[in-house]
């Protein structure tokens, strides 16, 4: 029970960071913003299931935001098998700690075309075109995040409630000022980002 409660709080915190990063990103990409908002305003929101299926492009935007700005920069695993030998004859001793960088992995040109560009369309075929274990915002395999589907659905809901009735625009001249702080485990914007909210026409 305690683990479930902790997981829920972690999911909520990471969702908030992802939504903030995603909103900053779409403000800097007018083409993406317009396409996402159009989909949201035409979506069938009569039920959670229909909403979820209606927001395919919005899901692609979320996935791409998590690729460029994962909430955690790195992961850690402990080796449980004594003297594990890798393909290059490197031997990892028992109980050794392995650090792997999500942020680095998500931007390697060996796995991603134009890795530094924000391109939601790269997710048009879901994960079919993605090399396994190169996209790890929710980790993968048997240790995949148990809150993954809750997080994705909750972020879609946040986008629906934000953009069905409101428009969001950057303040003229400040479109490109936002940057991200990568010094710590958690990726975060360097400062607040001012935007203009107005009711949709």
XYZ file of N, CA and C in Angstrom:
603
model
N 0.822 -1.201 0.000
C 0.000 0.000 0.000
C 0.865 1.264 0.000
N 1.891 1.255 0.853
C 2.782 2.408 0.925
C 3.465 2.644 -0.408
N 3.917 1.545 -1.051
C 4.570 1.668 -2.362
C 3.622 2.277 -3.383
N 2.352 1.897 -3.336
C 1.363 2.441 -4.270
C 1.177 3.946 -4.052
N 1.115 4.365 -2.797
C 0.936 5.784 -2.491
C 2.142 6.589 -2.964
N 3.340 6.082 -2.687
C 4.561 6.767 -3.128
C 4.589 6.882 -4.648
N 4.212 5.793 -5.325
C 4.194 5.794 -6.794
C 3.263 6.861 -7.331
N 2.071 6.988 -6.738
C 1.105 7.995 -7.197
C 1.690 9.392 -7.064
N 2.341 9.687 -5.937
C 2.930 11.012 -5.757
C 4.068 11.261 -6.741
N 4.875 10.236 -7.003
C 5.952 10.381 -7.977
C 5.390 10.641 -9.371
N 4.322 9.921 -9.726
C 3.698 10.112 -11.036
C 3.181 11.530 -11.179
N 2.503 12.044 -10.152
C 1.944 13.399 -10.204
C 3.052 14.422 -10.368
N 4.146 14.281 -9.612
C 5.254 15.232 -9.691
C 5.900 15.213 -11.067
N 6.155 14.025 -11.596
C 6.784 13.923 -12.913
C 5.856 14.368 -14.033
N 4.551 14.142 -13.876
C 3.598 14.629 -14.876
C 3.632 16.145 -14.954
N 3.689 16.797 -13.804
C 3.720 18.265 -13.779
C 4.953 18.793 -14.511
N 6.094 18.166 -14.283
C 7.323 18.588 -14.974
C 7.206 18.368 -16.481
N 6.651 17.224 -16.875
C 6.515 16.923 -18.308
C 5.549 17.884 -18.979
N 4.424 18.181 -18.332
C 3.458 19.123 -18.899
C 4.090 20.496 -19.065
N 4.865 20.934 -18.073
C 5.533 22.230 -18.176
C 6.516 22.240 -19.345
N 7.323 21.184 -19.465
C 8.279 21.095 -20.568
C 7.562 21.049 -21.914
N 6.462 20.297 -21.969
C 5.732 20.165 -23.219
C 5.117 21.503 -23.635
N 4.555 22.236 -22.690
C 3.952 23.529 -23.022
C 4.992 24.512 -23.534
N 6.155 24.497 -22.910
C 7.237 25.361 -23.394
C 7.624 24.967 -24.815
N 7.723 23.677 -25.053
C 8.113 23.199 -26.379
C 7.119 23.599 -27.468
N 5.821 23.386 -27.215
C 4.838 23.712 -28.250
C 4.738 25.211 -28.476
N 5.069 26.005 -27.459
C 5.112 27.456 -27.661
C 6.206 27.843 -28.653
N 7.255 27.044 -28.681
C 8.375 27.338 -29.578
C 8.207 26.687 -30.950
N 7.160 25.895 -31.094
C 6.919 25.183 -32.357
C 5.488 25.456 -32.807
N 5.214 26.594 -33.450
C 3.832 26.954 -33.828
C 3.128 25.880 -34.652
N 3.847 25.212 -35.543
C 3.232 24.168 -36.366
C 2.684 23.044 -35.491
N 3.472 22.625 -34.522
C 3.061 21.554 -33.624
C 1.886 22.016 -32.759
N 1.979 23.233 -32.258
C 0.919 23.782 -31.400
C -0.421 23.794 -32.130
N -0.435 24.322 -33.333
C -1.686 24.438 -34.084
C -2.283 23.066 -34.374
N -1.447 22.111 -34.738
C -1.934 20.766 -35.057
C -2.485 20.079 -33.816
N -1.806 20.229 -32.686
C -2.258 19.607 -31.448
C -3.570 20.218 -30.972
N -3.662 21.532 -30.991
C -4.873 22.210 -30.525
C -6.070 21.862 -31.418
N -5.847 21.794 -32.725
C -6.929 21.419 -33.631
C -7.455 20.023 -33.295
N -6.540 19.088 -33.037
C -6.957 17.727 -32.683
C -7.738 17.727 -31.380
N -7.266 18.460 -30.389
C -7.927 18.498 -29.082
C -9.349 19.032 -29.204
N -9.531 20.062 -30.008
C -10.858 20.682 -30.126
C -11.829 19.861 -30.967
N -11.307 18.905 -31.708
C -12.171 18.030 -32.494
C -12.341 16.653 -31.849
N -11.658 16.423 -30.737
C -11.639 15.096 -30.112
C -12.987 14.738 -29.495
N -13.271 13.458 -29.485
C -14.459 12.921 -28.822
C -14.118 12.734 -27.345
N -14.673 13.580 -26.487
C -14.358 13.517 -25.056
C -15.551 13.001 -24.249
N -16.414 12.223 -24.899
C -17.596 11.698 -24.215
C -17.227 10.657 -23.159
N -16.052 10.050 -23.298
C -15.554 9.107 -22.297
C -14.037 9.138 -22.325
N -13.422 8.593 -21.279
C -11.961 8.551 -21.237
C -11.406 7.695 -22.380
N -12.087 6.603 -22.676
C -11.614 5.706 -23.734
C -11.639 6.393 -25.094
N -12.734 7.080 -25.389
C -12.828 7.760 -26.686
C -11.859 8.926 -26.763
N -11.682 9.634 -25.645
C -10.715 10.731 -25.623
C -9.307 10.213 -25.881
N -8.972 9.135 -25.204
C -7.640 8.557 -25.338
C -7.352 8.188 -26.798
N -8.329 7.576 -27.468
C -8.143 7.172 -28.858
C -8.136 8.362 -29.812
N -8.829 9.451 -29.429
C -8.943 10.626 -30.306
C -7.685 11.482 -30.326
N -6.850 11.346 -29.319
C -5.714 12.261 -29.160
C -4.397 11.613 -29.566
N -4.343 11.100 -30.771
C -3.131 10.418 -31.249
C -1.975 11.396 -31.397
N -2.209 12.550 -32.006
C -1.101 13.497 -32.200
C -0.645 14.088 -30.867
N -1.595 14.339 -29.977
C -1.237 14.846 -28.648
C -0.340 13.855 -27.926
N -0.646 12.570 -28.068
C 0.212 11.534 -27.474
C 1.610 11.582 -28.077
N 1.699 11.807 -29.370
C 3.005 11.909 -30.029
C 3.787 13.097 -29.500
N 3.094 14.200 -29.222
C 3.747 15.386 -28.658
C 4.302 15.067 -27.272
N 3.519 14.354 -26.467
C 3.975 13.974 -25.123
C 5.202 13.069 -25.210
N 5.155 12.078 -26.092
C 6.286 11.155 -26.237
C 7.549 11.879 -26.671
N 7.398 12.835 -27.578
C 8.571 13.570 -28.060
C 9.104 14.516 -26.992
N 8.202 15.109 -26.207
C 8.653 15.962 -25.098
C 9.430 15.140 -24.076
N 8.966 13.922 -23.821
C 9.676 13.048 -22.882
C 11.007 12.567 -23.450
N 11.109 12.489 -24.761
C 12.387 12.091 -25.367
C 13.427 13.189 -25.163
N 13.074 14.412 -25.487
C 14.034 15.513 -25.381
C 14.219 16.010 -23.949
N 13.185 15.850 -23.136
C 13.242 16.362 -21.767
C 12.709 15.324 -20.782
N 13.404 14.187 -20.655
C 12.952 13.176 -19.687
C 12.993 13.755 -18.280
N 12.024 13.388 -17.456
C 11.999 13.964 -16.104
C 13.205 13.519 -15.283
N 13.746 12.344 -15.584
C 14.973 11.885 -14.936
C 16.065 11.755 -15.987
N 17.224 12.321 -15.699
C 18.320 12.303 -16.660
C 19.033 10.963 -16.724
N 18.962 10.213 -15.639
C 19.749 8.977 -15.592
C 19.034 7.911 -14.777
N 19.435 6.676 -15.018
C 18.922 5.563 -14.233
C 20.072 4.804 -13.600
N 19.770 3.993 -12.601
C 20.790 3.231 -11.885
C 20.311 1.794 -11.729
N 21.184 0.856 -11.986
C 20.888 -0.553 -11.762
C 22.067 -1.220 -11.064
N 21.758 -2.201 -10.249
C 22.780 -2.968 -9.541
C 22.931 -4.343 -10.200
N 24.162 -4.728 -10.460
C 24.441 -6.033 -11.078
C 24.261 -7.136 -10.038
N 23.443 -8.125 -10.367
C 23.167 -9.212 -9.424
C 23.876 -10.505 -9.786
N 24.347 -10.614 -11.037
C 25.041 -11.822 -11.470
C 26.554 -11.610 -11.361
N 27.254 -12.453 -10.643
C 28.705 -12.270 -10.463
C 29.457 -12.291 -11.798
N 30.383 -11.383 -11.952
C 31.295 -11.333 -13.104
C 30.547 -11.409 -14.446
N 29.631 -10.495 -14.632
C 28.887 -10.411 -15.889
C 29.814 -9.928 -16.991
N 29.873 -10.660 -18.090
C 30.762 -10.314 -19.196
C 29.942 -9.740 -20.355
N 30.326 -8.548 -20.808
C 29.650 -7.907 -21.924
C 30.289 -8.334 -23.251
N 29.682 -7.903 -24.353
C 30.164 -8.308 -25.683
C 31.594 -7.889 -25.970
N 32.031 -6.772 -25.361
C 33.389 -6.286 -25.631
C 34.389 -6.808 -24.605
N 34.036 -7.912 -23.944
C 34.882 -8.568 -22.942
C 35.073 -7.757 -21.667
N 34.291 -6.708 -21.515
C 34.310 -5.964 -20.255
C 33.588 -6.796 -19.197
N 34.206 -6.959 -18.038
C 33.624 -7.749 -16.955
C 33.117 -6.808 -15.867
N 31.847 -6.990 -15.497
C 31.249 -6.177 -14.438
C 31.114 -7.047 -13.196
N 31.673 -6.585 -12.113
C 31.689 -7.380 -10.890
C 30.320 -7.370 -10.208
N 30.120 -8.375 -9.385
C 28.872 -8.515 -8.633
C 28.636 -7.275 -7.764
N 27.374 -6.830 -7.703
C 26.945 -5.681 -6.897
C 27.438 -4.338 -7.436
N 28.044 -4.338 -8.605
C 28.476 -3.063 -9.192
C 27.250 -2.236 -9.560
N 27.399 -0.908 -9.523
C 26.309 -0.007 -9.882
C 26.536 0.506 -11.305
N 25.507 0.408 -12.137
C 25.589 0.880 -13.516
C 24.683 2.095 -13.685
N 25.255 3.187 -14.146
C 24.491 4.399 -14.427
C 24.281 4.491 -15.933
N 23.057 4.764 -16.364
C 22.796 4.971 -17.790
C 22.017 6.271 -17.966
N 22.432 7.033 -18.947
C 21.869 8.365 -19.131
C 20.712 8.395 -20.104
N 19.500 8.641 -19.619
C 18.337 8.779 -20.496
C 18.544 9.919 -21.486
N 19.002 11.044 -20.962
C 19.138 12.244 -21.791
C 20.111 12.015 -22.942
N 21.214 11.345 -22.664
C 22.202 11.057 -23.703
C 21.646 10.050 -24.696
N 21.072 8.984 -24.182
C 20.533 7.916 -25.030
C 19.445 8.445 -25.969
N 18.605 9.345 -25.469
C 17.497 9.887 -26.259
C 17.950 10.833 -27.364
N 19.235 11.183 -27.369
C 19.718 12.153 -28.363
C 20.864 11.607 -29.215
N 21.085 10.315 -29.157
C 22.166 9.727 -29.940
C 21.759 9.617 -31.409
N 22.540 10.197 -32.318
C 22.189 10.127 -33.749
C 22.207 8.713 -34.306
N 22.869 7.765 -33.616
C 22.845 6.373 -34.069
C 21.430 5.792 -34.019
N 20.594 6.353 -33.138
C 19.255 5.807 -32.961
C 18.137 6.758 -33.386
N 18.450 8.060 -33.464
C 17.408 9.047 -33.725
C 17.800 9.942 -34.891
N 16.927 10.050 -35.870
C 17.151 10.972 -36.973
C 16.877 12.395 -36.493
N 17.802 13.310 -36.797
C 17.695 14.697 -36.322
C 17.351 14.720 -34.828
N 18.226 14.171 -33.998
C 17.885 13.918 -32.595
C 17.557 15.152 -31.769
N 18.066 16.320 -32.139
C 17.814 17.515 -31.335
C 16.585 18.300 -31.790
N 15.946 17.826 -32.838
C 14.739 18.502 -33.322
C 13.503 17.918 -32.647
N 12.529 18.792 -32.400
C 11.274 18.377 -31.783
C 10.322 17.942 -32.890
N 10.221 16.631 -33.099
C 9.452 16.080 -34.221
C 8.475 15.013 -33.722
N 7.293 15.414 -33.314
C 6.310 14.415 -32.859
C 5.988 13.363 -33.910
N 6.142 13.717 -35.188
C 5.812 12.777 -36.262
C 6.677 11.525 -36.254
N 7.796 11.555 -35.566
C 8.637 10.348 -35.511
C 7.911 9.217 -34.769
N 6.815 9.531 -34.087
C 6.054 8.530 -33.334
C 4.791 8.080 -34.062
N 4.691 8.379 -35.355
C 3.479 8.023 -36.112
C 3.204 6.524 -36.098
N 4.230 5.718 -36.070
C 4.062 4.260 -36.030
C 4.232 3.706 -34.620
N 3.998 4.559 -33.638
C 4.192 4.128 -32.256
C 5.668 3.857 -31.994
N 5.955 2.777 -31.314
C 7.346 2.435 -30.999
C 7.940 1.448 -31.996
N 7.206 1.159 -33.090
C 7.691 0.169 -34.055
C 9.007 0.568 -34.702
N 9.218 1.878 -34.910
C 10.435 2.353 -35.567
C 11.541 2.699 -34.576
N 11.295 2.458 -33.299
C 12.247 2.831 -32.252
C 13.069 1.619 -31.844
N 14.382 1.769 -31.809
C 15.252 0.680 -31.361
C 14.949 0.354 -29.901
N 14.715 -0.917 -29.579
C 14.387 -1.286 -28.188
C 15.418 -0.777 -27.182
N 14.921 -0.322 -26.060
C 15.727 0.143 -24.933
C 16.553 1.392 -25.239
N 16.113 2.188 -26.226
C 16.758 3.483 -26.478
C 15.853 4.640 -26.069
N 14.648 4.314 -25.591
C 13.693 5.327 -25.140
C 13.210 4.902 -23.758
N 13.645 5.649 -22.721
C 13.449 5.146 -21.362
C 12.827 6.139 -20.380
N 11.892 6.990 -20.786
C 11.298 7.886 -19.790
C 10.516 7.130 -18.716
N 9.997 5.952 -19.091
C 9.280 5.101 -18.133
C 10.076 3.823 -17.855
N 11.360 3.829 -18.228
C 12.214 2.643 -18.209
C 11.597 1.629 -19.185
N 11.884 0.371 -19.070
C 11.376 -0.620 -20.031
C 11.549 -2.018 -19.461
N 10.960 -2.978 -20.164
C 11.099 -4.356 -19.731
C 10.314 -4.645 -18.460
N 10.767 -5.613 -17.657
C 10.021 -6.003 -16.459
C 9.951 -4.908 -15.397
N 10.803 -3.884 -15.505
C 10.792 -2.798 -14.525
C 10.152 -1.521 -15.069
N 9.329 -1.666 -16.098
C 8.659 -0.498 -16.659
C 7.799 0.155 -15.580
N 7.671 1.459 -15.635
C 6.930 2.221 -14.624
C 5.477 1.759 -14.548
N 5.021 1.412 -13.371
C 3.653 0.925 -13.205
C 2.628 2.052 -13.395
N 3.082 3.295 -13.339
C 2.174 4.425 -13.505
C 2.177 5.008 -14.911
N 2.780 4.299 -15.863
C 2.934 4.822 -17.228
C 1.591 5.210 -17.854
N 0.639 4.304 -17.848
C -0.636 4.557 -18.518
C -1.441 5.628 -17.784
N -1.379 5.631 -16.452
C -2.026 6.687 -15.677
C -1.432 8.043 -16.030
N -0.108 8.090 -16.141
C 0.565 9.354 -16.458
C 0.173 9.864 -17.843
N 0.195 8.985 -18.840
C -0.142 9.401 -20.200
C -1.583 9.896 -20.289
N -2.500 9.176 -19.675
C -3.905 9.578 -19.709
C -4.118 10.901 -18.967
N -3.458 11.060 -17.839
C -3.599 12.287 -17.055
C -3.046 13.494 -17.804
N -1.941 13.312 -18.514
C -1.367 14.422 -19.277
C -2.258 14.801 -20.457
N -2.884 13.809 -21.077
C -3.834 14.117 -22.149
C -5.019 14.910 -21.600
N -5.511 14.504 -20.432
C -6.615 15.229 -19.807
C -6.226 16.676 -19.522
N -5.009 16.869 -19.034
C -4.536 18.229 -18.748
C -4.504 19.073 -20.020
N -4.076 18.479 -21.120
C -4.048 19.203 -22.392
C -5.461 19.545 -22.866
N -6.386 18.605 -22.699
C -7.774 18.844 -23.109
C -8.378 19.996 -22.319
N -8.241 19.957 -21.000
C -8.838 21.003 -20.167
C -8.161 22.356 -20.372
N -6.921 22.346 -20.809
C -6.217 23.610 -21.054
C -6.592 24.209 -22.401
N -6.610 23.381 -23.447
C -6.678 23.936 -24.803
C -8.036 23.825 -25.497
N -9.001 23.169 -24.889
C -10.315 23.130 -25.543
C -10.967 24.511 -25.567
N -10.720 25.296 -24.553
C -11.378 26.603 -24.460
C -10.413 27.778 -24.404
N -9.116 27.488 -24.377
C -8.144 28.576 -24.251
C -7.037 28.452 -25.295
N -6.541 29.607 -25.694
C -5.353 29.681 -26.540
C -4.188 30.117 -25.673
N -2.996 29.698 -26.028
C -1.797 30.079 -25.292
C -0.752 30.544 -26.286
N -0.196 31.692 -26.056
C 0.806 32.260 -26.951
C 1.990 32.783 -26.137
N 3.187 32.681 -26.695
C 4.341 33.286 -25.998
C 4.278 34.797 -26.123
N 4.896 35.478 -25.201
C 4.995 36.935 -25.288
C 5.939 37.273 -26.440
N 5.523 38.141 -27.358
C 6.374 38.476 -28.517
C 7.789 38.851 -28.096
N 8.751 38.228 -28.750
C 10.151 38.500 -28.446
C 10.759 37.552 -27.440
N 9.922 36.741 -26.764
C 10.435 35.820 -25.742
C 10.310 34.358 -26.156
N 9.981 34.111 -27.428
C 9.706 32.748 -27.874
C 10.860 31.788 -27.658
N 12.090 32.271 -27.819
C 13.244 31.373 -27.778
C 14.084 31.518 -26.510
N 13.553 32.190 -25.492
C 14.361 32.473 -24.309
C 14.458 31.304 -23.336
N 13.507 30.387 -23.402
C 13.499 29.302 -22.434
C 14.619 28.296 -22.712
N 15.229 27.846 -21.637
C 16.237 26.795 -21.745
C 16.060 25.865 -20.554
N 16.790 24.756 -20.547
C 16.617 23.749 -19.513
C 17.909 23.547 -18.724
N 17.752 23.187 -17.471
C 18.868 22.959 -16.559
C 19.111 21.454 -16.464
N 20.302 21.022 -16.888
C 20.623 19.588 -16.916
C 21.656 19.210 -15.854
N 21.861 20.074 -14.879
C 22.922 19.799 -13.907
C 22.526 18.757 -12.871
N 21.240 18.536 -12.694
C 20.781 17.639 -11.644
C 20.084 16.423 -12.242
N 19.674 15.503 -11.397
C 19.022 14.294 -11.878
C 17.719 14.620 -12.589
N 16.979 15.601 -12.064
C 15.698 15.982 -12.646
C 15.898 17.160 -13.601
N 15.448 17.006 -14.857
C 15.548 18.077 -15.847
C 14.459 19.107 -15.566
N 14.827 20.381 -15.575
C 13.827 21.407 -15.295
C 14.132 22.665 -16.090
N 13.094 23.467 -16.369
C 13.347 24.749 -17.043
C 14.229 25.639 -16.174
N 14.991 26.511 -16.805
C 15.910 27.370 -16.054
C 15.189 28.485 -15.315
N 13.989 28.836 -15.781
C 13.238 29.911 -15.131
C 11.779 29.794 -15.560
N 10.951 30.633 -15.001
C 9.556 30.654 -15.425
C 9.432 31.151 -16.855
N 8.311 30.831 -17.465
C 8.095 31.194 -18.870
C 6.756 31.898 -18.967
N 6.782 33.160 -19.344
C 5.559 33.954 -19.416
C 4.818 33.676 -20.723
N 3.526 33.482 -20.625
C 2.695 33.262 -21.802
C 1.424 34.089 -21.694
N 0.723 34.190 -22.792
C -0.543 34.913 -22.822
C -1.658 33.899 -23.009
N -2.577 33.833 -22.035
C -3.759 32.985 -22.147
C -4.939 33.822 -22.580
N -5.726 33.292 -23.494
C -6.948 33.994 -23.903
C -7.996 32.944 -24.273
N -9.265 33.315 -24.161
C -10.317 32.379 -24.548
C -10.290 32.132 -26.036
N -10.503 30.881 -26.410
C -10.503 30.535 -27.832
C -11.683 31.212 -28.524
N -11.453 31.596 -29.756
C -12.511 32.268 -30.526
C -13.636 31.304 -30.833
